CSV table of C-alpha atoms in Angstrom, one decimal:
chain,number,residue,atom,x,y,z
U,1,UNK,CA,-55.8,130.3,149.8
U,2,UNK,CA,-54.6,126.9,149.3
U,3,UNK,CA,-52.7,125.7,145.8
U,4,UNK,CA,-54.2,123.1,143.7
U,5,UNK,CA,-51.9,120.7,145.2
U,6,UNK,CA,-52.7,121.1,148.9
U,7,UNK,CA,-55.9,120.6,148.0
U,8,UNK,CA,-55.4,117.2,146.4
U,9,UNK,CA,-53.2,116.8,149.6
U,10,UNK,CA,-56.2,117.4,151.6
U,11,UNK,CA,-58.5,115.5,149.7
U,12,UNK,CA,-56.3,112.5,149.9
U,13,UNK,CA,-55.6,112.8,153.7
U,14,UNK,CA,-59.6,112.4,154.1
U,15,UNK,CA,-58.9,108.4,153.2
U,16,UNK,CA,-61.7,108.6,151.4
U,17,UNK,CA,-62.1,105.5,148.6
U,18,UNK,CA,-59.7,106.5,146.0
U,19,UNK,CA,-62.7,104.9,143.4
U,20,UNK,CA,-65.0,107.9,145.2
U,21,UNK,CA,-62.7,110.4,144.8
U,22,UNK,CA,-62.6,110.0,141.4
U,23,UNK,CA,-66.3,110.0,141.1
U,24,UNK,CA,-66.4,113.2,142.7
U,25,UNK,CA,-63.9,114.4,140.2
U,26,UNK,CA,-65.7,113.5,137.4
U,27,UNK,CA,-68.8,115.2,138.8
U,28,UNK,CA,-67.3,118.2,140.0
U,29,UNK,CA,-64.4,118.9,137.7
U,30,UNK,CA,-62.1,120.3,140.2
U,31,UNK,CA,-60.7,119.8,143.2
U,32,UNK,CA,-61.6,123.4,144.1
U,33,UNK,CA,-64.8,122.3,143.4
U,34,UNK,CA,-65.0,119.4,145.4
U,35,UNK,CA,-63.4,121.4,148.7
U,36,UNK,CA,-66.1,124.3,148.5
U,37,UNK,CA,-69.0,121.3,148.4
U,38,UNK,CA,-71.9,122.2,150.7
U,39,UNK,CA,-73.1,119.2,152.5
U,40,UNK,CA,-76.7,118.9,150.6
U,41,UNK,CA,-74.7,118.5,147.2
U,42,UNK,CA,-72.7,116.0,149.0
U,43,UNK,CA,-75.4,114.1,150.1
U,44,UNK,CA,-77.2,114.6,146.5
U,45,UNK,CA,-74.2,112.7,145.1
U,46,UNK,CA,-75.8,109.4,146.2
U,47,UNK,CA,-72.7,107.4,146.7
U,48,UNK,CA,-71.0,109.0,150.3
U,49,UNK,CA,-71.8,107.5,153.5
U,50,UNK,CA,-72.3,109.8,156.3
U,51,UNK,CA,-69.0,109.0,157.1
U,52,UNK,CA,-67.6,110.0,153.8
U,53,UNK,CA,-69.7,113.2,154.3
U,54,UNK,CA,-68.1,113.6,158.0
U,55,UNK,CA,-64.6,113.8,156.4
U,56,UNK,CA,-64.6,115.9,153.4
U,57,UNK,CA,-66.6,118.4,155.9
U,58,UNK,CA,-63.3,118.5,157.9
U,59,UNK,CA,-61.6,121.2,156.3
U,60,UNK,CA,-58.2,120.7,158.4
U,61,UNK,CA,-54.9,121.0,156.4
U,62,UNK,CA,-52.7,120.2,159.0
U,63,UNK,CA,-51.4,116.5,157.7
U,64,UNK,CA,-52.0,118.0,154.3
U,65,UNK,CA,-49.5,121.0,155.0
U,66,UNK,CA,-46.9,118.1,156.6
U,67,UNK,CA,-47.2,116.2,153.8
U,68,UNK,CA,-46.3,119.2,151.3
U,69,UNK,CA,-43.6,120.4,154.0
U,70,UNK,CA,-42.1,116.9,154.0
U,71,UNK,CA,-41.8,116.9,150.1
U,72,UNK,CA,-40.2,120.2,149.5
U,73,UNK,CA,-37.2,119.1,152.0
U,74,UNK,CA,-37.0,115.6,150.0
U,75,UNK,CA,-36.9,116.1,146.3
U,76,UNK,CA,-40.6,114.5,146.2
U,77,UNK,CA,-42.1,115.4,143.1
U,78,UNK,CA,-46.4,115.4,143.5
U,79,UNK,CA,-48.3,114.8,140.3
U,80,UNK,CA,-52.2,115.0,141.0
U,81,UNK,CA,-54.7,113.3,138.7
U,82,UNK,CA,-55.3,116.7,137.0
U,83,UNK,CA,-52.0,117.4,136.1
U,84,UNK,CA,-50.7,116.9,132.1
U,85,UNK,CA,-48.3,114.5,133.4
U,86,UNK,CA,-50.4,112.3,135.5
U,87,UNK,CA,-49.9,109.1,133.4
U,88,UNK,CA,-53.7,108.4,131.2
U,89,UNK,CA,-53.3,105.0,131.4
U,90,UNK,CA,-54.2,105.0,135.2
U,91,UNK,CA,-57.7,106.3,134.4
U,92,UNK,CA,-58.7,103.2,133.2
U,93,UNK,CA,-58.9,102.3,136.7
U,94,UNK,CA,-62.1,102.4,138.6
U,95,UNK,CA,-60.4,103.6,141.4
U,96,UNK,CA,-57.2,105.6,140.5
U,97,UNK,CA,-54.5,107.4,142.7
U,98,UNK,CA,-55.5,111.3,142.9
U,99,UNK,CA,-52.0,111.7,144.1
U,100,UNK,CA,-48.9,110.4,143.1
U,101,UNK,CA,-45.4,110.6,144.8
U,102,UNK,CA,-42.4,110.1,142.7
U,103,UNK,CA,-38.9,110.2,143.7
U,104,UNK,CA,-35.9,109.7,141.3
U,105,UNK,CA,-35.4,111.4,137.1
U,106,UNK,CA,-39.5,112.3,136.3
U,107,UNK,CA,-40.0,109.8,133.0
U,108,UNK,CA,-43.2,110.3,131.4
U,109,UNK,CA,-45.2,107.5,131.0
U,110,UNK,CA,-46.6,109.1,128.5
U,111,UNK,CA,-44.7,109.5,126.0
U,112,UNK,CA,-43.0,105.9,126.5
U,113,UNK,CA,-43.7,102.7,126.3
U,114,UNK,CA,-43.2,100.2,128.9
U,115,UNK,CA,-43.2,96.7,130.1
U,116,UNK,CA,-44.3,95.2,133.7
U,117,UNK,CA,-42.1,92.2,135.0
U,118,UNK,CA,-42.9,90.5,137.9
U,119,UNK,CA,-42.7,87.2,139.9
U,120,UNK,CA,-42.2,85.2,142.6
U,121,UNK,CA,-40.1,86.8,145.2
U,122,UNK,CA,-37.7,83.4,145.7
U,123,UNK,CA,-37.2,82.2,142.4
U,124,UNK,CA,-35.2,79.6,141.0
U,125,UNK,CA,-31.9,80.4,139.4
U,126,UNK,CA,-33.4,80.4,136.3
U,127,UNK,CA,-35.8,82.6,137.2
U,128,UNK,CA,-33.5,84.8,138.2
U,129,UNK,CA,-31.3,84.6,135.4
U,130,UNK,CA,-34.8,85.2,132.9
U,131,UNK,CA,-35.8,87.9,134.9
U,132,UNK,CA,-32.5,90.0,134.2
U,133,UNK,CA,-31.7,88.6,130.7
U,134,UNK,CA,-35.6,89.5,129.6
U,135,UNK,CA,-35.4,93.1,130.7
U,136,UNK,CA,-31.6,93.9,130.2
U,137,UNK,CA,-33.1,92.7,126.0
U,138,UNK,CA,-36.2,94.5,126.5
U,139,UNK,CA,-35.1,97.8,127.9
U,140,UNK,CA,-32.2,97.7,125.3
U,141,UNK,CA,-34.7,97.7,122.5
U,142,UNK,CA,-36.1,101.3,124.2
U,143,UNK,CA,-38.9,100.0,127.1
U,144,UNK,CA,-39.3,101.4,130.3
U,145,UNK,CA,-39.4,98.4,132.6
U,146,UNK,CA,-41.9,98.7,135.2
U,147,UNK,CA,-41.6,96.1,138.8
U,148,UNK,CA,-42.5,96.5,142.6
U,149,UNK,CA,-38.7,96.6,143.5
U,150,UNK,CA,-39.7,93.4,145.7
U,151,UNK,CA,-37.6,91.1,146.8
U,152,UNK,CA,-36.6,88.2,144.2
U,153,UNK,CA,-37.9,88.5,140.1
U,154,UNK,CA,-39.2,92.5,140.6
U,155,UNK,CA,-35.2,93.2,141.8
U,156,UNK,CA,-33.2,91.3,139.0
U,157,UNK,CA,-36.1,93.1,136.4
U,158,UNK,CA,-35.3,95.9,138.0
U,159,UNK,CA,-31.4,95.6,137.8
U,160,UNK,CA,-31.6,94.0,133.9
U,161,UNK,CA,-32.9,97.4,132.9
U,162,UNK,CA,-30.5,99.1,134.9
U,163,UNK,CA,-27.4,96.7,133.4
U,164,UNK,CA,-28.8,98.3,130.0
U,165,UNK,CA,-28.2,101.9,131.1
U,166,UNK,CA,-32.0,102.2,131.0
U,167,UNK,CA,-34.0,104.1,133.1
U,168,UNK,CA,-36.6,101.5,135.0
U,169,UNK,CA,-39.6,102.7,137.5
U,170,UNK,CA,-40.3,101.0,140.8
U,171,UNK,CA,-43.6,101.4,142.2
U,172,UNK,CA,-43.8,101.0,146.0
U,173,UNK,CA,-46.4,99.2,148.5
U,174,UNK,CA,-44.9,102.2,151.2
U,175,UNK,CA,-44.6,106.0,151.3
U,176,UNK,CA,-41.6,107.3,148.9
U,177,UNK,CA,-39.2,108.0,151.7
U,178,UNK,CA,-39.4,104.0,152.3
U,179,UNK,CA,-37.7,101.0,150.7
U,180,UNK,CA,-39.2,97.8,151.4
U,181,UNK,CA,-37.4,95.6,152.0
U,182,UNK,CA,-34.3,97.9,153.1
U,183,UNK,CA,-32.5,95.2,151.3
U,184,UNK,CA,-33.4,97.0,148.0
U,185,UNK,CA,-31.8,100.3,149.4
U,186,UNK,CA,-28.8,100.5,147.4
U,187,UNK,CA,-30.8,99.4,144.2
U,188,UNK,CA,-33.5,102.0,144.6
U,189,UNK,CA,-30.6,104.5,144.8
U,190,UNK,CA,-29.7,103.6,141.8
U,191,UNK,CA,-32.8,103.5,139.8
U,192,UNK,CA,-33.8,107.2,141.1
U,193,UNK,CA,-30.4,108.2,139.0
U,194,UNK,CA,-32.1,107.9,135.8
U,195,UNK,CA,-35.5,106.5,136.8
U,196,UNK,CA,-37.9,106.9,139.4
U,197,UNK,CA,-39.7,105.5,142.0
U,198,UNK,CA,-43.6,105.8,142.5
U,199,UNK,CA,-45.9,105.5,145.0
U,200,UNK,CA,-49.2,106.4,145.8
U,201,UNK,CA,-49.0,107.0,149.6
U,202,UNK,CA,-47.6,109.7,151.5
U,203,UNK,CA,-44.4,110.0,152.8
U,204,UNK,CA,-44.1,108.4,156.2
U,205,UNK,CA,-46.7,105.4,154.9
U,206,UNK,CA,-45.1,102.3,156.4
U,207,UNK,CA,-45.1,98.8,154.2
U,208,UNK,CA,-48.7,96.8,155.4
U,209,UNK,CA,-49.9,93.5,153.3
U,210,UNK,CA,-53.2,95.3,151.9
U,211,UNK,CA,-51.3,97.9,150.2
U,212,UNK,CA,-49.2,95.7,148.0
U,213,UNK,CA,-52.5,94.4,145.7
U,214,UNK,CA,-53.2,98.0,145.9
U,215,UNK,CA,-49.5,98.4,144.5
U,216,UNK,CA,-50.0,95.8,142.2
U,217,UNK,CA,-53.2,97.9,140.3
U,218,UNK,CA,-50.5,100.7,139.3
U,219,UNK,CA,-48.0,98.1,137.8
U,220,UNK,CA,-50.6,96.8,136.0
U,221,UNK,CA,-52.3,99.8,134.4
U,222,UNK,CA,-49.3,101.8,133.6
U,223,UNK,CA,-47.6,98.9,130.9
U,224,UNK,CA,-48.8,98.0,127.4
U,225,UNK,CA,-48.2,93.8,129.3
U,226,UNK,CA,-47.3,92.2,132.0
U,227,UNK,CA,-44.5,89.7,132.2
U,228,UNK,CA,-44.8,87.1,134.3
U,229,UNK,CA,-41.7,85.1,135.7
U,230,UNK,CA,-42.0,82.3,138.4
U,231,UNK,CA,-45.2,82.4,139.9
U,232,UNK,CA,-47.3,79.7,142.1
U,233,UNK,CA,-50.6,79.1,142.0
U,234,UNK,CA,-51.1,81.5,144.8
U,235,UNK,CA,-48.8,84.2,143.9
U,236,UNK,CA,-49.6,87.9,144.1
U,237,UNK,CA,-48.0,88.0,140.6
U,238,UNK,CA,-51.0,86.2,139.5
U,239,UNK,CA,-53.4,89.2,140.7
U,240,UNK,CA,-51.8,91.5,138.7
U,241,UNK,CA,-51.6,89.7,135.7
U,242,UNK,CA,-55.3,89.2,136.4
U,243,UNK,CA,-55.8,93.2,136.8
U,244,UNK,CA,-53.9,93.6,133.7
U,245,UNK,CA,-56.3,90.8,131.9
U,246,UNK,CA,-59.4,93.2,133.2
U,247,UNK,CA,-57.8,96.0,131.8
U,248,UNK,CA,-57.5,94.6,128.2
U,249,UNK,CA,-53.1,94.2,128.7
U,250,UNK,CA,-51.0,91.3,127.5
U,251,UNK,CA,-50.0,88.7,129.5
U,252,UNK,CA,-46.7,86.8,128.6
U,253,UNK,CA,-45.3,84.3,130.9
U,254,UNK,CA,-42.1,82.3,131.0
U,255,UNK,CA,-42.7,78.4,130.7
U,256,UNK,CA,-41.0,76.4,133.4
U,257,UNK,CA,-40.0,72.9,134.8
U,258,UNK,CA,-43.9,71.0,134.9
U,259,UNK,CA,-42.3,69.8,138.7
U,260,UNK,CA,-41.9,72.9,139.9
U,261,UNK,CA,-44.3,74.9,142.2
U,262,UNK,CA,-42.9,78.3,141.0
U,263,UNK,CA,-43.5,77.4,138.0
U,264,UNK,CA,-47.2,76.2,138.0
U,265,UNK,CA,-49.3,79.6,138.3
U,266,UNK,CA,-46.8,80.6,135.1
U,267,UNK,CA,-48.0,77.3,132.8
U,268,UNK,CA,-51.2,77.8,133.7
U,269,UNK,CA,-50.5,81.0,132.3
U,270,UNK,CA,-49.8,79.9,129.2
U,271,UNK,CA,-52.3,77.2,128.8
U,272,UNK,CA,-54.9,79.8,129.2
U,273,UNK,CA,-53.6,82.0,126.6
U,274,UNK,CA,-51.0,83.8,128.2
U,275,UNK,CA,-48.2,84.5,125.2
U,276,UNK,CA,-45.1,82.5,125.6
U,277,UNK,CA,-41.9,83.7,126.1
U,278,UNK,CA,-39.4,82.1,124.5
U,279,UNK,CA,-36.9,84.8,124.1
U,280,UNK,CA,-37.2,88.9,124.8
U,281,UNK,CA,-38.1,89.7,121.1
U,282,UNK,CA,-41.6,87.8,121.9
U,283,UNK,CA,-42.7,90.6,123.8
U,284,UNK,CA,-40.7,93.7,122.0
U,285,UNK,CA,-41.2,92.7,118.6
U,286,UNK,CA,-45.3,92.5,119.0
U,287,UNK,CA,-45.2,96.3,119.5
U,288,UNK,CA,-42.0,97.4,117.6
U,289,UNK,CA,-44.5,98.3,114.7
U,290,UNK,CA,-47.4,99.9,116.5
U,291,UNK,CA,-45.0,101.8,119.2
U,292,UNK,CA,-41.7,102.7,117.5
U,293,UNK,CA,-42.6,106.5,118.3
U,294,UNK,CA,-42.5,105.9,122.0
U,295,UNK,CA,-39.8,103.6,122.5
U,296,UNK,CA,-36.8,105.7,125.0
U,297,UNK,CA,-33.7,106.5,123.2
U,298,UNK,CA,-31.7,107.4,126.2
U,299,UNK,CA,-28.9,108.9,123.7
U,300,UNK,CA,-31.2,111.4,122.2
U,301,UNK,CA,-33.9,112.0,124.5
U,302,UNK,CA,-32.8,115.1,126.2
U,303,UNK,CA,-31.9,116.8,122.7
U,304,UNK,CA,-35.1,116.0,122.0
U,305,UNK,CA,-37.0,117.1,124.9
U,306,UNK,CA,-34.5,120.3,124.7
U,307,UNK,CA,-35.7,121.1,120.5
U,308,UNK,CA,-39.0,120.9,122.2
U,309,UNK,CA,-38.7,123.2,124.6
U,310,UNK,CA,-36.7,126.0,122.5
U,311,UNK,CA,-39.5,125.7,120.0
U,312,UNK,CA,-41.8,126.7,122.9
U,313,UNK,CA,-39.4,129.3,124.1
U,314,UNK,CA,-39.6,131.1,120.9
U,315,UNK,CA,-43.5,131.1,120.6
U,316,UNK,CA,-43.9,133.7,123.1
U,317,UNK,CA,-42.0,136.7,124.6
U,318,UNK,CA,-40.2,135.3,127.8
U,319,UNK,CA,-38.1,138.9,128.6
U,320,UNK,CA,-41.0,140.5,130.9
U,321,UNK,CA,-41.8,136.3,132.3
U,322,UNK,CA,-38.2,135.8,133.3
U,323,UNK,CA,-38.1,139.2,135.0
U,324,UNK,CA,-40.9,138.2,136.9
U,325,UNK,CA,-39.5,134.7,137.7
U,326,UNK,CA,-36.4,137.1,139.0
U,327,UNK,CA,-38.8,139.2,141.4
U,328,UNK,CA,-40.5,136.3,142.9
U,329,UNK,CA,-37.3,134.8,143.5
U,330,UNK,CA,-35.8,137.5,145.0
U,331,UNK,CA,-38.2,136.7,147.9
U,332,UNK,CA,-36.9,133.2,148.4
U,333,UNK,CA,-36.7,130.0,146.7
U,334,UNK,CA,-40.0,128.9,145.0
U,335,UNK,CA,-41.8,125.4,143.9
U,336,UNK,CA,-42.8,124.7,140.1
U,337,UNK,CA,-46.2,124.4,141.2
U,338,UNK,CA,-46.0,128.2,143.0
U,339,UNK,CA,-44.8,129.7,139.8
U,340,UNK,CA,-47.1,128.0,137.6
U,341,UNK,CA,-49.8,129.4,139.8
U,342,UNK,CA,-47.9,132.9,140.5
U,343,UNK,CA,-47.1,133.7,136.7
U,344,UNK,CA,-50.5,132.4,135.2
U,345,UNK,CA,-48.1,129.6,132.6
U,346,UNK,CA,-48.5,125.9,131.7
U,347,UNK,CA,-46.3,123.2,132.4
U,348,UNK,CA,-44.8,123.6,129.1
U,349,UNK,CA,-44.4,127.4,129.2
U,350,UNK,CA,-43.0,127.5,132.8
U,351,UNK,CA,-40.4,124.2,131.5
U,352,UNK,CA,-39.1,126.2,128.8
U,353,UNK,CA,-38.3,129.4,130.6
U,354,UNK,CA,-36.8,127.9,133.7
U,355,UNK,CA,-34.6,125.4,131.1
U,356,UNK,CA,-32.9,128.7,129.5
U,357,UNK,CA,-32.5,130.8,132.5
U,358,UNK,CA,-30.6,127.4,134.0
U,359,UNK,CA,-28.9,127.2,130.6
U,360,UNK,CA,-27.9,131.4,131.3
U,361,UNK,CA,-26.9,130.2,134.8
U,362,UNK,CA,-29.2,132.5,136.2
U,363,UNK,CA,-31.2,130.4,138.1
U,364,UNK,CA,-31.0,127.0,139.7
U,365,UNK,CA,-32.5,124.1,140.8
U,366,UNK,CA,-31.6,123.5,144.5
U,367,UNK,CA,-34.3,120.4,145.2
U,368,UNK,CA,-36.4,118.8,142.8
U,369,UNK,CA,-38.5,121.1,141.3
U,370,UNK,CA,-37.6,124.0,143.6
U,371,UNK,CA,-35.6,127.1,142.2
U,372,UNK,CA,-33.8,129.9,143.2
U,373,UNK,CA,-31.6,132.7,142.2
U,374,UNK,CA,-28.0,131.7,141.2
U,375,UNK,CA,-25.7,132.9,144.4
């Protein structure tokens, strides 16, 4: 019987239209539910081709089961779209990622909030300069900065936050085992030490143009705004500023020299109604107010994700569930996801045990996600 996960695995190796997967989940509820589909319910559906039909008929795990393989030896975490930490704001998306890889500390991107920065990927020295001043300010104040760890304005975003001691996400136009350009290796090793990286393909996905506006959705839908650097009229910076437009976000932009061509796609910008940024506070004042319960406090966090998950400790009897954590260890090193399923827990529950019996030293986290008995 396959787990929840190698389901969505499977599901997502059919490269069927991630828009039509989510249709199906909506219909269907489950992914269990959408594997067992006879053909005449398929075809009832009256959105999949034959095609479409011809591949969720194909019930072959292989790449699936390479894919989950490939993950366990690399400290991938998988969140699926029906997971409590698949991040909400991606649903507002009319074709969302049923599968997300992230590599790096897991920051939930729900609980925080966080600002996009992009740009042009040669800007000018003071572009540069903006683009690391405005998120080093921005992340101090407690956002999680969100770029395409891209070449030019996405890098020095990335590295402002980082200057900050602030955790920043990269989300990737590649599968999470690749950095593109290799350039940016040594800085995505960085930001996977207290942030993460993100991706929606599988591991082993090389970099291809298409797959960067594709990219360009997520960095969009997962910030409260988008910040917009040095951009020319033609600039894939613009799209996702547009996305972000479509889905209701802030768009702030930096003003720049009227002569310059990085510049123009960012006055436009602004004379369209884009908010100007004239220092960092423009963009973290506006939601100081409305978001001051979900801005990161990198000093406290973990004693507060910790009070959290003592509390939850002590609202149930975790002798017998820690015994049986012990028994299926004994057996050999096990997945979250496999002792979620295995002890019948939540996300929370399972947390909270496996936190204390690290605490005891009685267990311990060999891979991302994957435990075994203390030696």
């Amino acid at each position: 019987m396959l787990t929840n996960t190698e389901m969505w695995l499977w599901l997502s190796c059919t490269r069927l239209a991630s828009a039509k997967i989510y249709k199906l989940y909506e219909m269907f509820e489950s992914v269990e539910n959408i594997y067992t589909l006879s053909e005449s319910t398929m075809r009832m559906t009256g959105f999949l081709t034959n095609a479409d039909i011809n591949k969720l008929n194909d019930k072959s795990t292989e790449e699936a089961q390479r894919i989950y393989d490939s993950i366990q030896n690399n400290n991938i975490k998988i969140i699926t779209i029906d997971s409590p930490d698949y991040p909400e704001s991606l649903r507002n998306l009319s074709d969302p990622p049923c599968v997300l890889y992230i590599k790096g500390k897991f920051i939930d991107l729900n609980r925080y909030a966080s600002i996009s920065i992009v740009g042009s990927r040669r800007p000018t020295q003071y572009g540069a300069y903006s683009a690391e001043y405005i998120a080093r300010e921005v992340a101090k104040k407690g956002y999680i900065i969100i770029s395409g760890l891209a070449d030019g304005i996405d890098s020095f975003a990335h590295t402002g936050a980082l200057m900050a001691e602030m955790p920043t996400v990269a989300v990737l136009g590649c599968g999470i085992d690749k950095v593109y350009p290799a350039s940016n290796t040594n800085l995505a090793t960085k930001i996977v030490k207290d942030g993460m990286l993100i991706s929606e393909y599988p591991p082993g996905t090389p970099p291809a143009k298409h797959r960067f506006p594709e990219r360009n959705r997520i960095i969009a839908a997962l910030s409260l705004a988008t910040a917009v650097i040095e951009a020319n009229e033609n600039s894939g910076s613009l799209i996702t500023s547009k996305l972000a437009l479509e889905l209701g976000k802030d768009i702030f932009a930096l003003p720049g020299n009227i002569t310059s061509p990085r510049s123009k796609g960012t006055n436009c910008l602004i004379r369209d109604g884009a908010y100007i940024i004239t220092d960092p506070d423009d963009i973290s004042t506006l939601y100081e107010e409305r978001y001051k319960d979900f801005l990161y406090k990198k000093e406290t966090d973990t004693l507060t994700v910790n009070k959290a998950l003592v509390n939850s400790i002590n609202s149930f009897d975790s002798n017998n569930i820690s015994q049986s954590i012990f028994d299926l260890l004994e057996t050999g090193n096990k997945d979250f996801d496999t002792l979620c399923q295995e002890l019948s827990l939540s996300s929370a529950e399972l947390s909270a045990i496996l936190l204390g019996l690290e605490i005891e030293g009685k267990i311990i986290q060999y891979a991302l996600n994957v435990y075994g008995l203390k030696m």
